[in-house]
Coordinates of C-alpha atoms and ligand atoms in Angstrom, one line a residue:
M1 CA -23.9 20.6 -23.3
F2 CA -22.2 19.4 -20.1
E3 CA -18.8 20.4 -18.8
V4 CA -16.6 18.2 -16.6
L5 CA -13.9 19.9 -14.4
G6 CA -11.3 17.4 -13.6
M7 CA -8.1 15.5 -14.3
S8 CA -7.1 12.1 -15.7
S9 CA -8.2 10.2 -12.5
P10 CA -10.7 7.4 -11.9
N11 CA -13.3 9.6 -10.2
V12 CA -13.3 11.8 -13.3
L13 CA -13.5 8.9 -15.7
K14 CA -16.8 7.8 -14.1
L15 CA -18.5 11.0 -15.4
V16 CA -17.0 10.7 -18.8
L17 CA -18.1 7.1 -19.1
M18 CA -21.6 8.1 -18.1
L19 CA -21.7 11.0 -20.5
E20 CA -20.6 8.7 -23.3
E21 CA -23.1 5.9 -22.3
C22 CA -25.9 8.5 -22.4
G23 CA -24.8 10.2 -25.6
F24 CA -24.6 13.7 -24.1
D25 CA -22.4 16.4 -25.6
Y26 CA -19.6 17.5 -23.2
R27 CA -16.3 19.1 -22.9
L28 CA -13.5 18.6 -20.3
R29 CA -11.7 21.4 -18.5
H30 CA -8.5 20.6 -16.7
V31 CA -8.1 21.5 -13.0
D32 CA -4.4 21.6 -11.8
V33 CA -4.7 20.0 -8.4
F34 CA -0.9 20.1 -7.9
A35 CA -1.0 23.9 -8.2
G36 CA -3.9 24.0 -5.7
Q37 CA -6.6 25.2 -8.1
Q38 CA -9.1 23.0 -6.1
F39 CA -8.7 25.5 -3.2
D40 CA -9.5 28.6 -5.3
P41 CA -12.6 30.3 -3.8
A42 CA -14.4 30.1 -7.2
F43 CA -13.8 26.4 -7.3
L44 CA -14.8 25.8 -3.7
A45 CA -18.1 27.6 -4.4
I46 CA -19.1 24.7 -6.7
S47 CA -17.1 21.9 -5.0
P48 CA -16.9 22.6 -1.2
N49 CA -14.8 19.5 -0.5
N50 CA -12.1 20.8 -2.9
K51 CA -12.3 17.7 -5.1
V52 CA -12.7 17.0 -8.8
P53 CA -14.8 16.0 -10.7
V54 CA -17.4 18.7 -10.9
L55 CA -20.2 18.3 -13.5
I56 CA -21.7 21.5 -14.9
D57 CA -25.0 21.4 -16.7
Q58 CA -24.9 24.2 -19.3
R59 CA -28.3 23.4 -20.8
G60 CA -30.4 25.8 -18.8
A61 CA -30.5 29.6 -18.6
E62 CA -28.0 29.4 -15.7
P63 CA -25.2 26.8 -15.3
F64 CA -25.8 24.2 -12.6
A65 CA -22.9 22.5 -10.9
V66 CA -22.9 19.1 -9.2
F67 CA -20.1 17.9 -7.0
E68 CA -19.4 14.3 -5.8
S69 CA -19.1 11.9 -8.7
A70 CA -21.9 9.6 -7.6
S71 CA -24.2 12.5 -7.3
A72 CA -23.2 13.6 -10.8
L73 CA -23.8 10.1 -12.1
L74 CA -27.3 10.1 -10.6
Y75 CA -28.0 13.6 -12.1
L76 CA -27.0 12.3 -15.5
S77 CA -29.1 9.2 -15.1
E78 CA -32.1 11.3 -14.2
A79 CA -31.4 13.6 -17.1
S80 CA -31.2 10.7 -19.6
G81 CA -33.5 8.2 -18.0
L82 CA -30.7 5.7 -18.6
M83 CA -28.5 3.3 -16.5
M84 CA -30.8 2.9 -13.5
P85 CA -33.6 0.3 -13.4
A86 CA -37.2 1.5 -12.9
D87 CA -38.2 -1.4 -10.6
A88 CA -37.9 -0.4 -6.9
H89 CA -36.0 -3.5 -5.8
L90 CA -33.6 -3.5 -8.7
R91 CA -33.1 0.2 -8.2
S92 CA -32.3 -0.3 -4.5
R93 CA -29.8 -3.1 -5.4
A94 CA -28.1 -0.7 -7.9
M95 CA -28.0 2.0 -5.2
S96 CA -26.3 -0.4 -2.7
W97 CA -23.5 -1.2 -5.2
L98 CA -23.2 2.4 -6.1
M99 CA -22.9 3.3 -2.4
L100 CA -20.4 0.6 -1.9
Q101 CA -18.3 2.2 -4.6
T102 CA -18.4 5.6 -3.0
A103 CA -18.0 4.4 0.6
S104 CA -15.4 1.7 0.2
V105 CA -13.9 1.1 -3.3
G106 CA -13.0 4.8 -3.9
P107 CA -11.8 5.8 -0.4
M108 CA -9.9 2.6 0.4
F109 CA -8.3 2.3 -3.0
G110 CA -7.5 6.0 -2.9
Q111 CA -5.7 5.7 0.4
Y112 CA -3.8 2.7 -0.9
V113 CA -2.6 4.9 -3.8
H114 CA -1.6 7.6 -1.4
F115 CA 0.6 5.3 0.7
F116 CA 2.4 3.6 -2.2
R117 CA 2.8 6.8 -4.2
Y118 CA 3.1 9.7 -1.8
A119 CA 4.0 8.4 1.7
P120 CA 7.5 9.0 2.9
E121 CA 9.5 5.7 2.6
D122 CA 10.1 5.5 6.4
E123 CA 6.4 6.1 7.3
R124 CA 4.8 3.9 4.7
G125 CA 4.7 0.5 6.3
Y126 CA 1.5 0.2 8.5
G127 CA -0.7 2.4 6.3
L128 CA 0.4 0.6 3.1
R129 CA -0.4 -2.8 4.7
R130 CA -3.7 -1.6 6.1
Y131 CA -5.0 -0.2 2.8
E132 CA -3.6 -3.0 0.7
S133 CA -5.4 -5.5 3.0
E134 CA -8.6 -3.5 2.6
A135 CA -8.2 -3.3 -1.2
V136 CA -7.8 -7.0 -1.5
R137 CA -10.8 -7.6 0.8
I138 CA -13.0 -5.3 -1.3
L139 CA -11.8 -6.9 -4.5
G140 CA -13.0 -10.2 -3.0
V141 CA -16.4 -8.6 -2.3
L142 CA -16.7 -7.6 -6.0
E143 CA -15.4 -11.0 -7.1
R144 CA -18.1 -12.8 -5.1
R145 CA -20.8 -10.6 -6.4
L146 CA -19.7 -10.9 -10.1
A147 CA -19.4 -14.7 -9.8
E148 CA -23.2 -14.7 -9.3
S149 CA -24.3 -11.8 -11.4
P150 CA -23.1 -10.5 -14.8
N151 CA -23.0 -6.9 -13.6
L152 CA -22.9 -5.4 -10.1
A153 CA -26.6 -4.5 -9.8
G154 CA -27.8 -7.5 -11.8
E155 CA -28.3 -8.4 -15.4
E156 CA -27.9 -4.9 -16.9
Y157 CA -24.7 -2.8 -17.0
G158 CA -25.5 0.4 -15.1
L159 CA -24.5 3.2 -12.8
A160 CA -22.8 1.0 -10.2
D161 CA -20.6 -0.5 -13.0
V162 CA -19.8 2.9 -14.4
A163 CA -18.7 4.0 -10.9
T164 CA -16.6 1.0 -10.2
L165 CA -14.9 0.2 -13.5
P166 CA -12.5 3.2 -13.4
W167 CA -11.1 2.1 -10.1
I168 CA -10.5 -1.4 -11.3
R169 CA -8.8 0.1 -14.3
T170 CA -6.5 2.1 -12.0
A171 CA -5.9 -1.0 -9.8
D172 CA -5.0 -3.0 -12.9
S173 CA -2.6 -0.4 -14.2
I174 CA -0.8 0.9 -11.0
F175 CA -1.6 -1.2 -7.9
P176 CA 1.6 -3.0 -6.6
L177 CA -0.7 -5.9 -5.5
F178 CA -1.5 -6.5 -9.2
K179 CA 2.2 -6.6 -10.1
R180 CA 2.4 -9.9 -8.1
E181 CA 2.5 -12.9 -10.4
G182 CA -0.9 -14.5 -10.8
A183 CA -2.8 -11.9 -8.7
W184 CA -5.6 -11.5 -11.3
N185 CA -6.1 -15.3 -11.1
E186 CA -7.8 -14.7 -7.7
F187 CA -10.5 -12.6 -9.3
P188 CA -11.7 -14.4 -12.5
A189 CA -15.3 -13.1 -12.4
L190 CA -14.1 -9.5 -11.7
R191 CA -11.7 -9.9 -14.7
R192 CA -14.5 -11.1 -17.0
W193 CA -16.7 -8.1 -16.0
F194 CA -13.7 -5.7 -16.3
E195 CA -12.8 -6.9 -19.8
A196 CA -16.5 -6.7 -20.9
G197 CA -16.7 -3.1 -19.6
L198 CA -13.5 -2.1 -21.3
A199 CA -14.8 -3.5 -24.6
R200 CA -17.9 -1.3 -24.6
P201 CA -17.7 1.4 -27.3
A202 CA -18.6 4.1 -24.8
T203 CA -15.7 3.1 -22.6
G204 CA -13.3 3.3 -25.5
R205 CA -14.5 6.8 -26.3
A206 CA -14.4 7.9 -22.7
V207 CA -10.9 6.6 -22.1
A208 CA -9.7 8.3 -25.3
A209 CA -11.3 11.6 -24.1
L210 CA -9.8 11.4 -20.6
D211 CA -6.3 10.7 -22.1
A212 CA -6.4 14.3 -23.4
L213 CA -6.1 15.4 -19.7
L214 CA -3.2 13.0 -19.0
S215 CA -0.5 15.2 -20.6
D216 CA -1.9 18.2 -18.6
D217 CA -1.5 16.1 -15.4
V218 CA 2.0 15.0 -16.2
A219 CA 3.0 18.6 -16.9
A220 CA 1.2 19.8 -13.7
F221 CA 3.0 17.2 -11.6
G222 CA 6.3 18.1 -13.3
R223 CA 5.8 21.8 -12.2
A224 CA 4.9 20.9 -8.6
D225 CA 7.6 21.5 -6.0
S226 CA 7.7 19.6 -2.7
D227 CA 5.5 22.3 -1.0
A228 CA 2.9 21.9 -3.7
I229 CA 2.9 18.1 -3.2
D230 CA 2.6 18.7 0.6
R231 CA -0.5 20.9 -0.1
F232 CA -2.0 18.2 -2.3
C233 CA -1.3 15.6 0.4
G234 CA -2.4 17.9 3.3
R235 CA 0.9 17.6 5.2
G236 CA 3.9 19.7 6.2
R237 CA 2.9 23.3 6.6
H238 CA -0.4 22.3 4.9
D239 CA -1.3 19.8 7.6
H240 CA -4.9 20.5 8.5
S241 CA -4.7 19.0 12.0
A242 CA -1.7 21.2 12.8
K243 CA -4.0 24.2 12.1
L244 CA -6.6 22.8 14.5
S245 CA -4.1 22.3 17.4
A246 CA -2.8 25.9 16.8
A247 CA -6.3 27.2 17.1
T248 CA -7.2 25.1 20.2
T249 CA -4.0 26.0 22.1
A250 CA -4.3 29.7 21.3
Ligands
GSH301 N1 -15.8 11.4 -3.2 C1 -15.2 12.2 -4.3 C2 -13.7 11.9 -4.4 C3 -13.1 12.8 -5.4 C4 -11.6 12.8 -5.3 O1 -11.0 12.1 -4.5 N2 -10.9 13.6 -6.2 C5 -9.5 13.7 -6.2 C6 -8.9 13.3 -7.6 S1 -9.5 11.7 -8.1 C7 -9.1 15.2 -6.0 O2 -9.8 16.0 -6.4 N3 -8.0 15.4 -5.3 C8 -7.6 16.7 -5.0 C9 -7.5 17.0 -3.5 O3 -7.9 16.1 -2.7 O4 -7.2 18.1 -3.1 C10 -15.9 12.0 -5.6 O5 -16.3 10.8 -5.8 O6 -16.2 12.9 -6.3

């Protein structure tokens, strides 16, 4: 049995997709990031970067926790022997696309979400344009790859696809850039891959399971006051750089 600590976000969906693809038993436990539960000492002990998801392997005598979603995907791949090619070159190719997801897709798309959803209206402009530009550039990288290959690492659907699909799902459902008429027409190969990924039975089960956390997130967001949102965004009295300058001028 595995446990996933998380919320209804794309990084959490990665793990649920992988658990479903591998056929592992698992349960989901909600973490209220708007109430700051990711900063609790007990949570930081298993996730030092105060982020969800965390994967907990309950199969041994002692539970074993894995933080960082790509690391958890690799853990599950090793535990199952699935979703990564054995051939060294194919495996390296899969790693490259997995790393591209963790280094570029997630962080750039995530910052884009931050600016259109949380940035104050009068401070939004430059950041929004910067991350929208990056998001479109990265979508183009994925488009070019998927125009020449059925899946990111090659013929087989695998870890890099599982890592990337949740962010394309988020892009499709909430990115302002995809609200523009005909935006998807720019990415036909990406769209073909995305629709094929969504049609997988494991994806259907994973999305249904993750939806169980959506109502918890909506309720958590509804309870959050402006100070709680500031803590979530690391601004206002929760601005980490302000703490640094207070320490250095003392
Ligand atoms: N690189 C991390 C990113 C995880 C991440 O950004 N998690 C978000 C939710 S999707 C989170 O925990 N946010 C709470 C916070 O930043 O305090 C991973 O892939 O696991």
